[in-house]
Amino acid sequence: MASSSSSSQPNSTLYVNNLNDKITKDELKSQLYALFSTYGRIIDIVALKGQRMKGQAFLVFSDLAGATTAMRACEGMLFYDKPMRIAYAKTKSYATLSREDPNFVPPNSVNASSVLQNGKRGREEDAGEQRQAKREKSDDDSDEEMEIEDEDDAPSKQETFASPTSIPQQVHQPSSRLLCTNLPQEVTNDVLSVLFQQYQGFQNTQVAWSPQPNPDGTQVKMAQVLFDSPELATTAKDALDGFSLKKGWKMSVVYI
């Protein structure tokens, strides 16, 4: 973790590298959010796809406690078959500075370049944080949610899902099999796997189109999630039932 983008000084922004650079930026951001948001509220995620920034991301937490918990829990964790390397970012993000000082104005590219001291890696970090600042919105009033970007209303053409004719019946006694409902159309097996794999005993997910649309008529997905035992499934169910995958989409998790 010795890097000019990382530091041992505690910071609410984390620098993550050694990420799989074969996945798209949007998928990387949504799945990083799914994993890290269980440790604290995330303000922003910066993931750049330039040649020199591949496999790297900055995660901005609302407080130091969340960032520290996430770093300790996820350091070395396999993410898309590669162990993540995580450290505190070298400097505070513009998002954090703006929250601490309402009068803070992010420097423009000319001013930013004048304060660089660490060569290429320093320029890359500042470029990433400048792009992050441009995307800044007011986060204090928003609920925690996974930032899955909207796509066309038609079912995804990139991944084919079975369409069951009925929804599995809920049971009340603990079971090793869970049913997740009210899933947005953008959710895939990979997205749910990242969310559930942090819980011991996870085996797999099976995402499918739900035979019943939402009350407003929107087509949605559902998924079955299998664990090694009812006890391990219960831990995941208790943690993720009601989790906001995106604004207005709270996932329901029950035993089946």
Coordinates of N, CA and C in Angstrom, one line a residue:
M1 N 0.8 -1.2 0.0 CA 0.0 0.0 0.0 C 0.9 1.3 0.0
A2 N 2.1 1.1 -0.3 CA 3.0 2.3 -0.4 C 2.7 3.0 -1.7
S3 N 2.1 4.1 -1.6 CA 1.7 4.8 -2.8 C 1.6 6.2 -2.5
S4 N 1.8 7.1 -3.6 CA 1.7 8.5 -3.4 C 0.3 8.9 -3.3
S5 N -0.7 8.0 -3.6 CA -2.1 8.3 -3.4 C -2.6 7.8 -2.1
S6 N -1.8 7.1 -1.3 CA -2.3 6.6 -0.1 C -1.4 7.2 1.1
S7 N -2.0 7.1 2.3 CA -1.3 7.7 3.5 C -1.7 6.9 4.7
S8 N -0.8 6.9 5.7 CA -1.2 6.3 7.0 C -2.0 7.2 7.9
Q9 N -2.1 8.5 7.4 CA -2.9 9.5 8.2 C -4.4 9.2 8.0
P10 N -5.1 9.0 9.1 CA -6.5 8.7 9.0 C -7.3 9.8 8.2
N11 N -8.2 9.3 7.3 CA -8.9 10.1 6.4 C -10.2 9.5 6.1
S12 N -11.3 10.2 5.9 CA -12.6 9.6 5.6 C -12.7 9.2 4.1
T13 N -11.6 9.5 3.3 CA -11.6 9.0 1.9 C -10.6 7.9 1.8
L14 N -11.0 6.8 1.2 CA -10.1 5.6 1.0 C -9.6 5.5 -0.4
Y15 N -8.4 5.1 -0.5 CA -7.8 4.8 -1.8 C -7.7 3.3 -2.0
V16 N -8.4 2.8 -3.1 CA -8.5 1.4 -3.3 C -7.8 1.1 -4.7
N17 N -6.9 0.1 -4.7 CA -6.2 -0.2 -5.9 C -6.2 -1.8 -6.1
N18 N -5.5 -2.2 -7.1 CA -5.5 -3.6 -7.5 C -6.9 -4.1 -7.9
L19 N -7.7 -3.3 -8.4 CA -9.1 -3.6 -8.8 C -9.0 -4.2 -10.2
N20 N -9.9 -5.1 -10.5 CA -10.0 -5.7 -11.8 C -10.4 -4.6 -12.9
D21 N -9.5 -4.4 -13.8 CA -9.7 -3.3 -14.8 C -10.5 -3.8 -16.0
K22 N -11.0 -5.0 -16.0 CA -11.8 -5.6 -17.1 C -13.2 -5.2 -17.1
I23 N -13.7 -4.8 -15.9 CA -15.1 -4.5 -15.8 C -15.4 -3.0 -16.1
T24 N -16.6 -2.7 -16.4 CA -16.9 -1.3 -16.8 C -16.9 -0.4 -15.6
K25 N -16.7 0.9 -15.8 CA -16.7 1.9 -14.7 C -18.0 1.9 -13.9
D26 N -19.2 1.8 -14.6 CA -20.4 1.9 -14.0 C -20.6 0.6 -13.1
E27 N -20.3 -0.5 -13.6 CA -20.4 -1.8 -12.8 C -19.4 -1.7 -11.6
L28 N -18.2 -1.2 -11.8 CA -17.3 -1.1 -10.7 C -17.8 -0.2 -9.6
K29 N -18.4 0.9 -10.0 CA -18.9 1.8 -9.0 C -20.1 1.3 -8.2
S30 N -21.0 0.6 -8.9 CA -22.2 0.1 -8.2 C -21.8 -1.0 -7.3
Q31 N -20.9 -1.8 -7.7 CA -20.5 -3.0 -6.9 C -19.6 -2.6 -5.7
L32 N -18.8 -1.6 -5.9 CA -18.0 -1.1 -4.8 C -19.0 -0.5 -3.7
Y33 N -20.0 0.2 -4.2 CA -21.0 0.8 -3.3 C -21.7 -0.3 -2.6
A34 N -22.1 -1.3 -3.3 CA -22.9 -2.4 -2.6 C -22.0 -3.1 -1.5
L35 N -20.8 -3.2 -1.7 CA -19.9 -3.8 -0.7 C -19.6 -2.8 0.4
F36 N -19.2 -1.6 0.1 CA -18.6 -0.7 1.2 C -19.7 0.0 1.9
S37 N -20.9 0.2 1.3 CA -21.9 1.0 2.0 C -22.5 0.2 3.3
T38 N -22.2 -1.0 3.4 CA -22.6 -1.7 4.6 C -21.8 -1.3 5.8
Y39 N -20.7 -0.6 5.6 CA -19.8 -0.2 6.7 C -20.0 1.3 7.1
G40 N -20.6 2.0 6.3 CA -20.8 3.4 6.6 C -21.5 4.1 5.4
R41 N -21.9 5.4 5.6 CA -22.6 6.1 4.5 C -21.5 6.7 3.5
I42 N -21.7 6.4 2.3 CA -20.8 6.8 1.2 C -21.3 8.0 0.5
I43 N -20.5 9.1 0.5 CA -20.8 10.3 -0.2 C -20.6 10.2 -1.7
D44 N -19.5 9.6 -2.1 CA -19.2 9.6 -3.5 C -18.1 8.5 -3.8
I45 N -18.1 8.0 -5.0 CA -17.1 7.0 -5.5 C -16.5 7.6 -6.8
V46 N -15.2 7.7 -6.8 CA -14.5 8.2 -8.0 C -13.7 7.0 -8.6
A47 N -14.1 6.6 -9.8 CA -13.4 5.5 -10.5 C -13.1 6.0 -11.9
L48 N -11.9 6.2 -12.2 CA -11.5 6.7 -13.6 C -10.9 5.5 -14.4
K49 N -11.2 5.6 -15.7 CA -10.8 4.5 -16.6 C -9.6 4.9 -17.5
G50 N -8.9 6.0 -17.2 CA -7.8 6.4 -18.0 C -6.7 5.3 -17.8
Q51 N -5.8 5.3 -18.8 CA -4.7 4.2 -18.8 C -4.0 4.1 -17.5
R52 N -3.7 5.3 -16.9 CA -2.9 5.3 -15.7 C -3.7 5.2 -14.4
M53 N -5.0 5.2 -14.5 CA -5.9 5.1 -13.3 C -6.7 3.8 -13.3
K54 N -6.4 2.9 -14.2 CA -7.1 1.7 -14.3 C -6.9 0.9 -13.0
G55 N -7.9 0.2 -12.5 CA -7.8 -0.6 -11.3 C -7.7 0.2 -10.0
Q56 N -8.1 1.5 -10.0 CA -8.0 2.3 -8.8 C -9.4 3.0 -8.6
A57 N -9.7 3.4 -7.4 CA -10.9 4.1 -7.0 C -10.7 4.8 -5.7
F58 N -11.5 5.9 -5.6 CA -11.5 6.6 -4.3 C -12.9 6.5 -3.8
L59 N -13.1 6.1 -2.5 CA -14.4 6.0 -1.8 C -14.4 7.0 -0.7
V60 N -15.4 7.9 -0.8 CA -15.6 9.0 0.2 C -16.7 8.7 1.1
F61 N -16.3 8.5 2.4 CA -17.3 8.2 3.5 C -17.7 9.5 4.2
S62 N -18.8 9.5 4.8 CA -19.3 10.7 5.5 C -18.5 10.9 6.8
D63 N -17.9 9.8 7.3 CA -17.1 10.0 8.6 C -15.9 9.1 8.6
L64 N -15.0 9.4 9.5 CA -13.8 8.6 9.6 C -14.0 7.2 10.1
A65 N -15.0 7.0 11.0 CA -15.3 5.7 11.6 C -15.7 4.7 10.5
G66 N -16.6 5.2 9.6 CA -17.0 4.3 8.5 C -15.9 3.9 7.6
A67 N -15.0 4.9 7.3 CA -13.9 4.6 6.4 C -13.0 3.6 7.0
T68 N -12.7 3.8 8.3 CA -11.7 2.9 9.0 C -12.3 1.5 9.1
T69 N -13.6 1.4 9.5 CA -14.2 0.0 9.6 C -14.1 -0.7 8.2
A70 N -14.4 0.0 7.2 CA -14.4 -0.6 5.8 C -13.0 -1.0 5.4
M71 N -12.0 -0.2 5.7 CA -10.7 -0.5 5.3 C -10.2 -1.7 6.0
R72 N -10.5 -1.8 7.3 CA -10.0 -3.0 8.1 C -10.8 -4.3 7.7
A73 N -12.0 -4.1 7.3 CA -12.8 -5.3 6.9 C -12.5 -5.8 5.5
C74 N -12.2 -4.9 4.6 CA -12.1 -5.3 3.2 C -10.7 -5.4 2.7
E75 N -9.7 -4.9 3.4 CA -8.3 -5.0 2.9 C -8.0 -6.5 2.6
G76 N -7.5 -6.7 1.4 CA -7.2 -8.1 1.0 C -8.3 -8.9 0.5
M77 N -9.6 -8.4 0.6 CA -10.7 -9.2 0.2 C -10.7 -9.4 -1.3
L78 N -11.1 -10.6 -1.8 CA -11.2 -10.9 -3.2 C -12.4 -10.1 -3.8
F79 N -12.1 -9.4 -4.8 CA -13.1 -8.6 -5.5 C -12.9 -8.8 -7.0
Y80 N -13.8 -9.5 -7.6 CA -13.6 -9.9 -9.0 C -12.3 -10.7 -9.2
D81 N -12.0 -11.6 -8.3 CA -10.9 -12.5 -8.3 C -9.5 -11.8 -8.1
K82 N -9.5 -10.6 -7.5 CA -8.3 -9.9 -7.2 C -8.4 -9.3 -5.8
P83 N -7.3 -9.5 -5.0 CA -7.4 -8.9 -3.6 C -7.2 -7.4 -3.6
M84 N -8.2 -6.8 -3.0 CA -8.1 -5.3 -2.9 C -7.0 -4.8 -2.0
R85 N -6.4 -3.7 -2.4 CA -5.4 -3.0 -1.5 C -6.0 -1.7 -1.1
I86 N -6.2 -1.4 0.2 CA -6.9 -0.3 0.6 C -6.1 0.5 1.6
A87 N -6.1 1.8 1.5 CA -5.4 2.7 2.4 C -6.2 4.0 2.5
Y88 N -5.9 4.8 3.5 CA -6.4 6.2 3.6 C -5.8 7.0 2.4
A89 N -6.7 7.8 1.8 CA -6.2 8.6 0.7 C -5.2 9.7 1.3
K90 N -4.3 10.1 0.4 CA -3.3 11.1 0.8 C -3.9 12.4 1.3
T91 N -4.9 12.9 0.6 CA -5.5 14.1 1.0 C -7.0 13.9 1.2
K92 N -7.7 14.9 1.8 CA -9.1 14.9 1.9 C -9.7 15.1 0.6
S93 N -10.8 14.5 0.3 CA -11.5 14.7 -0.9 C -12.2 16.1 -0.9
Y94 N -12.5 16.6 -2.1 CA -13.3 17.8 -2.2 C -14.6 17.7 -1.5
A95 N -15.2 16.5 -1.6 CA -16.5 16.3 -1.0 C -16.4 16.5 0.5
T96 N -15.4 15.9 1.1 CA -15.2 16.1 2.6 C -14.9 17.5 3.0
L97 N -14.0 18.2 2.2 CA -13.7 19.6 2.5 C -14.9 20.5 2.4
S98 N -15.8 20.2 1.4 CA -17.0 21.0 1.3 C -17.9 20.8 2.4
R99 N -18.0 19.6 3.0 CA -18.9 19.3 4.1 C -18.3 20.0 5.4
E100 N -17.0 20.1 5.5 CA -16.4 20.7 6.7 C -16.4 22.2 6.6
D101 N -16.3 22.7 5.4 CA -16.2 24.2 5.2 C -17.2 24.6 4.1
P102 N -18.4 25.1 4.4 CA -19.3 25.5 3.3 C -18.7 26.5 2.4
N103 N -17.7 27.2 2.8 CA -17.1 28.3 1.9 C -16.0 27.7 1.0
F104 N -15.7 26.4 1.2 CA -14.6 25.8 0.4 C -15.0 25.8 -1.1
V105 N -14.0 26.3 -1.9 CA -14.2 26.3 -3.4 C -13.1 25.4 -4.0
P106 N -13.5 24.3 -4.7 CA -12.5 23.5 -5.3 C -11.6 24.2 -6.2
P107 N -10.3 24.0 -6.2 CA -9.4 24.8 -7.1 C -9.6 24.3 -8.6
N108 N -9.3 25.2 -9.5 CA -9.4 24.8 -10.9 C -8.2 24.1 -11.3
S109 N -8.1 23.6 -12.5 CA -7.0 22.8 -12.9 C -5.7 23.5 -12.8
V110 N -5.7 24.8 -13.1 CA -4.4 25.6 -13.1 C -3.9 25.6 -11.6
N111 N -4.8 26.0 -10.7 CA -4.4 26.1 -9.3 C -4.0 24.8 -8.7
A112 N -4.7 23.7 -9.1 CA -4.4 22.4 -8.6 C -3.1 22.0 -9.0
S113 N -2.7 22.2 -10.3 CA -1.4 21.7 -10.8 C -0.2 22.5 -10.1
S114 N -0.5 23.7 -9.6 CA 0.6 24.4 -9.0 C 1.0 23.9 -7.6
V115 N 0.2 23.0 -7.0 CA 0.5 22.6 -5.7 C 1.0 21.1 -5.7
L116 N 1.2 20.5 -6.9 CA 1.6 19.1 -6.9 C 3.0 19.0 -6.5
Q117 N 3.3 17.9 -5.8 CA 4.7 17.7 -5.4 C 5.1 16.2 -5.6
N118 N 4.2 15.4 -6.1 CA 4.6 14.0 -6.2 C 4.5 13.4 -7.6
G119 N 4.7 14.2 -8.6 CA 4.9 13.7 -9.9 C 3.6 13.2 -10.5
K120 N 3.7 12.1 -11.3 CA 2.5 11.6 -12.1 C 1.4 11.1 -11.2
R121 N 1.7 10.4 -10.1 CA 0.6 9.8 -9.3 C -0.1 11.0 -8.6
G122 N 0.6 12.1 -8.2 CA -0.1 13.2 -7.6 C -1.0 13.8 -8.6
R123 N -0.6 14.0 -9.9 CA -1.5 14.6 -10.9 C -2.7 13.7 -11.1
E124 N -2.6 12.4 -11.0 CA -3.7 11.5 -11.3 C -4.7 11.6 -10.1
E125 N -4.2 11.7 -8.9 CA -5.2 11.8 -7.8 C -5.9 13.1 -7.8
D126 N -5.2 14.2 -8.1 CA -5.9 15.5 -8.2 C -6.9 15.5 -9.3
A127 N -6.6 14.9 -10.5 CA -7.5 14.9 -11.6 C -8.8 14.1 -11.2
G128 N -8.5 13.0 -10.4 CA -9.7 12.2 -10.0 C -10.6 13.0 -9.1
E129 N -10.0 13.7 -8.1 CA -10.8 14.5 -7.2 C -11.4 15.7 -7.8
Q130 N -10.8 16.3 -8.9 CA -11.5 17.4 -9.6 C -12.7 16.9 -10.3
R131 N -12.6 15.7 -10.9 CA -13.8 15.1 -11.6 C -14.9 14.8 -10.6
Q132 N -14.4 14.3 -9.4 CA -15.4 14.0 -8.3 C -16.1 15.3 -7.9
A133 N -15.4 16.4 -7.8 CA -16.0 17.7 -7.3 C -17.0 18.2 -8.3
K134 N -16.8 18.0 -9.6 CA -17.7 18.4 -10.6 C -19.0 17.7 -10.5
R135 N -19.0 16.4 -10.0 CA -20.2 15.7 -9.9 C -20.9 15.9 -8.5
E136 N -20.2 16.7 -7.7 CA -20.8 16.9 -6.3 C -22.3 17.3 -6.3
K137 N -23.0 16.8 -5.5 CA -24.4 17.2 -5.2 C -24.5 17.3 -3.7
S138 N -25.6 17.9 -3.2 CA -25.8 18.0 -1.8 C -26.2 16.6 -1.3
D139 N -25.4 16.0 -0.4 CA -25.6 14.6 0.0 C -26.3 14.5 1.4
D140 N -26.3 15.6 2.1 CA -26.9 15.5 3.4 C -28.3 15.1 3.5
D141 N -29.1 15.4 2.5 CA -30.5 15.2 2.5 C -30.9 13.9 1.8
S142 N -30.0 13.2 1.2 CA -30.3 12.0 0.5 C -30.1 10.8 1.3
D143 N -31.0 9.7 1.1 CA -30.9 8.5 1.8 C -29.8 7.6 1.2
E144 N -29.3 6.7 2.0 CA -28.3 5.8 1.5 C -28.9 4.9 0.5
E145 N -28.2 4.7 -0.6 CA -28.7 3.9 -1.7 C -27.5 3.5 -2.6
M146 N -27.7 2.3 -3.2 CA -26.7 1.9 -4.2 C -27.0 2.7 -5.5
E147 N -25.9 3.2 -6.1 CA -26.0 4.1 -7.2 C -26.0 3.3 -8.5
I148 N -27.1 2.5 -8.8 CA -27.3 1.8 -10.0 C -27.9 2.7 -11.0
E149 N -27.2 2.9 -12.1 CA -27.7 3.9 -13.1 C -28.8 3.3 -13.9
D150 N -29.8 4.1 -14.2 CA -31.0 3.7 -15.0 C -30.6 3.3 -16.4
E151 N -31.3 2.3 -16.9 CA -31.1 1.9 -18.3 C -32.5 1.9 -18.9
D152 N -32.6 1.4 -20.2 CA -33.8 1.4 -20.8 C -34.8 0.5 -20.0
D153 N -36.1 0.8 -20.1 CA -37.1 0.0 -19.4 C -37.2 -1.4 -19.9
A154 N -36.7 -1.7 -21.1 CA -36.8 -3.1 -21.6 C -35.8 -3.9 -20.9
P155 N -36.0 -5.2 -20.7 CA -35.1 -6.1 -20.1 C -33.7 -6.1 -20.7
S156 N -32.7 -6.3 -19.9 CA -31.3 -6.2 -20.4 C -31.1 -7.3 -21.4
K157 N -30.4 -6.9 -22.5 CA -30.0 -7.8 -23.5 C -28.7 -8.5 -23.3
Q158 N -28.0 -8.0 -22.2 CA -26.7 -8.5 -22.0 C -26.7 -9.8 -21.1
E159 N -27.7 -10.0 -20.4 CA -27.8 -11.2 -19.5 C -29.3 -11.7 -19.6
T160 N -29.4 -13.0 -19.8 CA -30.7 -13.6 -19.9 C -31.1 -14.2 -18.6
F161 N -32.3 -14.0 -18.2 CA -32.8 -14.5 -16.9 C -34.1 -15.3 -17.2
A162 N -34.3 -16.3 -16.4 CA -35.5 -17.1 -16.5 C -36.7 -16.3 -16.0
S163 N -37.8 -16.6 -16.4 CA -39.0 -15.9 -16.0 C -40.0 -16.9 -15.3
P164 N -39.9 -17.1 -14.0 CA -40.8 -18.0 -13.3 C -42.2 -17.6 -13.5
T165 N -43.1 -18.5 -13.4 CA -44.6 -18.2 -13.5 C -45.2 -17.9 -12.1
S166 N -44.4 -18.1 -11.0 CA -44.9 -17.7 -9.7 C -43.7 -17.4 -8.8
I167 N -44.1 -16.7 -7.7 CA -43.1 -16.3 -6.7 C -43.0 -17.3 -5.6
P168 N -41.8 -17.8 -5.3 CA -41.7 -18.8 -4.2 C -42.4 -18.4 -2.9
Q169 N -43.0 -19.3 -2.3 CA -43.8 -19.0 -1.1 C -42.9 -18.7 0.1
Q170 N -43.2 -17.6 0.8 CA -42.4 -17.3 2.0 C -42.7 -18.3 3.2
V171 N -41.7 -18.6 3.9 CA -41.8 -19.4 5.1 C -41.3 -18.6 6.3
H172 N -41.7 -18.9 7.5 CA -41.4 -18.1 8.7 C -40.3 -18.7 9.5
Q173 N -40.0 -20.0 9.3 CA -38.9 -20.6 10.1 C -37.6 -20.4 9.3
P174 N -36.5 -20.2 10.0 CA -35.2 -19.9 9.3 C -34.9 -21.0 8.3
S175 N -34.4 -20.6 7.1 CA -34.1 -21.4 6.0 C -32.7 -21.0 5.4
S176 N -32.1 -21.9 4.8 CA -30.8 -21.6 4.1 C -31.0 -20.9 2.8
R177 N -32.3 -20.8 2.3 CA -32.6 -20.1 1.0 C -33.4 -18.9 1.3
L178 N -32.9 -17.8 0.7 CA -33.6 -16.5 0.9 C -34.2 -16.0 -0.5
L179 N -35.3 -15.3 -0.4 CA -35.9 -14.7 -1.5 C -35.8 -13.1 -1.4
C180 N -35.2 -12.5 -2.5 CA -35.1 -11.1 -2.5 C -36.1 -10.6 -3.6
T181 N -36.9 -9.6 -3.2 CA -37.9 -9.1 -4.1 C -37.8 -7.6 -4.2
N182 N -38.5 -7.0 -5.2 CA -38.4 -5.5 -5.4 C -37.0 -5.1 -5.9
L183 N -36.4 -5.9 -6.8 CA -35.1 -5.5 -7.3 C -35.2 -4.7 -8.6
P184 N -34.5 -3.7 -8.8 CA -34.5 -2.9 -10.0 C -34.1 -3.8 -11.2
Q185 N -34.5 -3.3 -12.4 CA -34.1 -4.1 -13.6 C -32.6 -4.2 -13.9
E186 N -31.9 -3.3 -13.3 CA -30.4 -3.3 -13.6 C -29.7 -4.3 -12.7
V187 N -30.3 -4.9 -11.7 CA -29.6 -5.8 -10.8 C -29.3 -7.1 -11.6
T188 N -28.1 -7.6 -11.4 CA -27.6 -8.8 -12.0 C -27.1 -9.8 -10.9
N189 N -26.8 -11.0 -11.3 CA -26.2 -11.9 -10.3 C -24.9 -11.4 -9.7
D190 N -24.1 -10.7 -10.5 CA -22.8 -10.1 -10.0 C -23.1 -9.1 -8.9
V191 N -24.1 -8.2 -9.2 CA -24.4 -7.2 -8.2 C -24.8 -7.8 -6.9
L192 N -25.7 -8.7 -6.9 CA -26.2 -9.3 -5.6 C -25.1 -10.1 -5.0
S193 N -24.3 -10.8 -5.8 CA -23.2 -11.6 -5.2 C -22.2 -10.8 -4.4
V194 N -21.9 -9.6 -4.9 CA -21.0 -8.7 -4.2 C -21.6 -8.3 -2.9
L195 N -22.9 -8.1 -2.9 CA -23.7 -7.6 -1.7 C -23.7 -8.7 -0.6
F196 N -24.0 -10.0 -1.1 CA -24.2 -11.1 -0.1 C -22.9 -11.8 0.2
Q197 N -21.9 -11.8 -0.6 CA -20.7 -12.6 -0.4 C -19.9 -12.2 0.8
Q198 N -20.1 -11.0 1.4 CA -19.4 -10.6 2.6 C -19.9 -11.3 3.8
Y199 N -21.0 -12.1 3.7 CA -21.6 -12.8 4.8 C -21.2 -14.3 4.7
Q200 N -20.7 -14.9 5.8 CA -20.2 -16.2 5.8 C -21.2 -17.2 5.3
G201 N -20.8 -18.2 4.6 CA -21.7 -19.3 4.1 C -22.4 -19.0 2.8
F202 N -22.1 -17.9 2.2 CA -22.8 -17.6 0.9 C -22.4 -18.6 -0.2
Q203 N -23.4 -19.0 -1.0 CA -23.1 -20.0 -2.0 C -23.3 -19.3 -3.4
N204 N -24.5 -18.9 -3.7 CA -24.8 -18.3 -5.0 C -26.1 -17.5 -5.0
T205 N -26.3 -16.8 -6.1 CA -27.6 -16.1 -6.3 C -28.2 -16.5 -7.6
Q206 N -29.5 -16.4 -7.7 CA -30.2 -16.7 -9.0 C -31.2 -15.6 -9.2
V207 N -30.9 -14.7 -10.1 CA -31.7 -13.5 -10.4 C -32.7 -13.9 -11.5
A208 N -33.9 -13.5 -11.4 CA -34.9 -13.8 -12.4 C -35.9 -12.6 -12.5
W209 N -36.6 -12.6 -13.6 CA -37.7 -11.6 -13.7 C -38.9 -12.0 -12.9
S210 N -39.4 -11.1 -12.1 CA -40.6 -11.4 -11.3 C -41.8 -11.5 -12.2
P211 N -42.7 -12.5 -11.9 CA -43.9 -12.6 -12.7 C -44.9 -11.5 -12.3
Q212 N -44.7 -10.8 -11.2 CA -45.6 -9.7 -10.8 C -44.9 -8.4 -10.8
P213 N -45.4 -7.4 -11.5 CA -44.8 -6.1 -11.6 C -45.0 -5.3 -10.3
N214 N -44.4 -4.2 -10.1 CA -44.6 -3.3 -9.0 C -46.1 -2.8 -9.0
P215 N -46.6 -2.2 -7.9 CA -47.9 -1.6 -7.9 C -48.1 -0.6 -9.0
D216 N -47.0 0.1 -9.4 CA -47.1 1.1 -10.5 C -47.0 0.5 -11.9
G217 N -46.9 -0.8 -11.9 CA -46.8 -1.5 -13.2 C -45.4 -1.7 -13.8
T218 N -44.4 -1.3 -13.0 CA -43.0 -1.4 -13.5 C -42.5 -2.9 -13.3
Q219 N -41.9 -3.4 -14.4 CA -41.4 -4.7 -14.3 C -40.1 -4.8 -13.4
V220 N -40.1 -5.8 -12.5 CA -39.0 -5.8 -11.6 C -38.4 -7.2 -11.6
K221 N -37.3 -7.4 -10.8 CA -36.6 -8.7 -10.7 C -36.7 -9.2 -9.3
M222 N -36.5 -10.5 -9.1 CA -36.4 -11.1 -7.8 C -35.2 -12.1 -7.9
A223 N -34.8 -12.6 -6.7 CA -33.6 -13.5 -6.7 C -33.7 -14.4 -5.5
Q224 N -33.2 -15.6 -5.7 CA -33.0 -16.6 -4.7 C -31.5 -16.6 -4.3
V225 N -31.3 -16.6 -3.0 CA -29.9 -16.6 -2.5 C -29.7 -17.8 -1.6
L226 N -28.7 -18.5 -1.8 CA -28.5 -19.8 -1.1 C -27.3 -19.7 -0.2
F227 N -27.4 -20.1 1.1 CA -26.4 -20.1 2.1 C -26.1 -21.6 2.6
D228 N -25.0 -21.8 3.3 CA -24.7 -23.1 3.8 C -25.7 -23.6 4.8
S229 N -26.2 -22.7 5.6 CA -27.1 -23.1 6.7 C -28.1 -22.0 7.0
P230 N -29.2 -22.3 7.7 CA -30.2 -21.3 8.0 C -29.6 -20.2 8.9
E231 N -28.7 -20.6 9.8 CA -28.1 -19.7 10.8 C -27.3 -18.6 10.0
L232 N -26.6 -19.0 9.0 CA -25.7 -18.1 8.2 C -26.6 -17.2 7.3
A233 N -27.7 -17.8 6.8 CA -28.6 -17.1 6.0 C -29.3 -16.0 6.8
T234 N -29.6 -16.3 8.1 CA -30.3 -15.4 9.0 C -29.5 -14.1 9.2
T235 N -28.2 -14.3 9.3 CA -27.3 -13.1 9.5 C -27.4 -12.2 8.3
A236 N -27.3 -12.7 7.1 CA -27.4 -11.9 5.9 C -28.8 -11.3 5.8
K237 N -29.8 -12.0 6.1 CA -31.2 -11.5 6.0 C -31.4 -10.3 6.9
D238 N -31.0 -10.5 8.1 CA -31.2 -9.4 9.1 C -30.5 -8.1 8.7
A239 N -29.3 -8.3 8.0 CA -28.5 -7.1 7.7 C -29.0 -6.4 6.4
L240 N -29.6 -7.2 5.5 CA -29.9 -6.6 4.2 C -31.4 -6.5 3.9
D241 N -32.2 -7.0 4.7 CA -33.7 -6.7 4.5 C -34.0 -5.2 4.6
G242 N -34.5 -4.6 3.6 CA -34.7 -3.2 3.5 C -33.6 -2.4 3.0
F243 N -32.5 -3.0 2.5 CA -31.4 -2.3 1.9 C -31.8 -1.6 0.7
S244 N -31.4 -0.3 0.5 CA -31.8 0.5 -0.6 C -30.8 0.3 -1.8
L245 N -31.3 -0.4 -2.8 CA -30.4 -0.6 -3.9 C -30.3 0.7 -4.8
K246 N -31.4 1.5 -4.8 CA -31.4 2.8 -5.5 C -32.6 3.5 -4.9
K247 N -32.7 4.8 -5.2 CA -33.7 5.6 -4.5 C -35.1 5.1 -4.9
G248 N -35.8 4.8 -3.8 CA -37.2 4.3 -4.0 C -37.3 2.8 -4.2
W249 N -36.1 2.1 -4.1 CA -36.1 0.6 -4.3 C -35.5 -0.1 -3.1
K250 N -36.3 -0.4 -2.1 CA -35.8 -1.1 -0.9 C -36.1 -2.6 -1.1
M251 N -35.0 -3.3 -1.0 CA -35.1 -4.8 -1.2 C -35.7 -5.4 0.0
S252 N -36.6 -6.4 -0.3 CA -37.2 -7.2 0.7 C -36.5 -8.6 0.7
V253 N -36.2 -9.1 1.9 CA -35.5 -10.4 2.0 C -36.2 -11.3 3.0
V254 N -36.7 -12.4 2.5 CA -37.5 -13.3 3.4 C -36.9 -14.8 3.2
Y255 N -37.4 -15.6 4.1 CA -37.0 -17.1 4.0 C -38.0 -17.7 3.0
I256 N -37.5 -18.7 2.2 CA -38.3 -19.6 1.4 C -37.9 -21.0 1.6

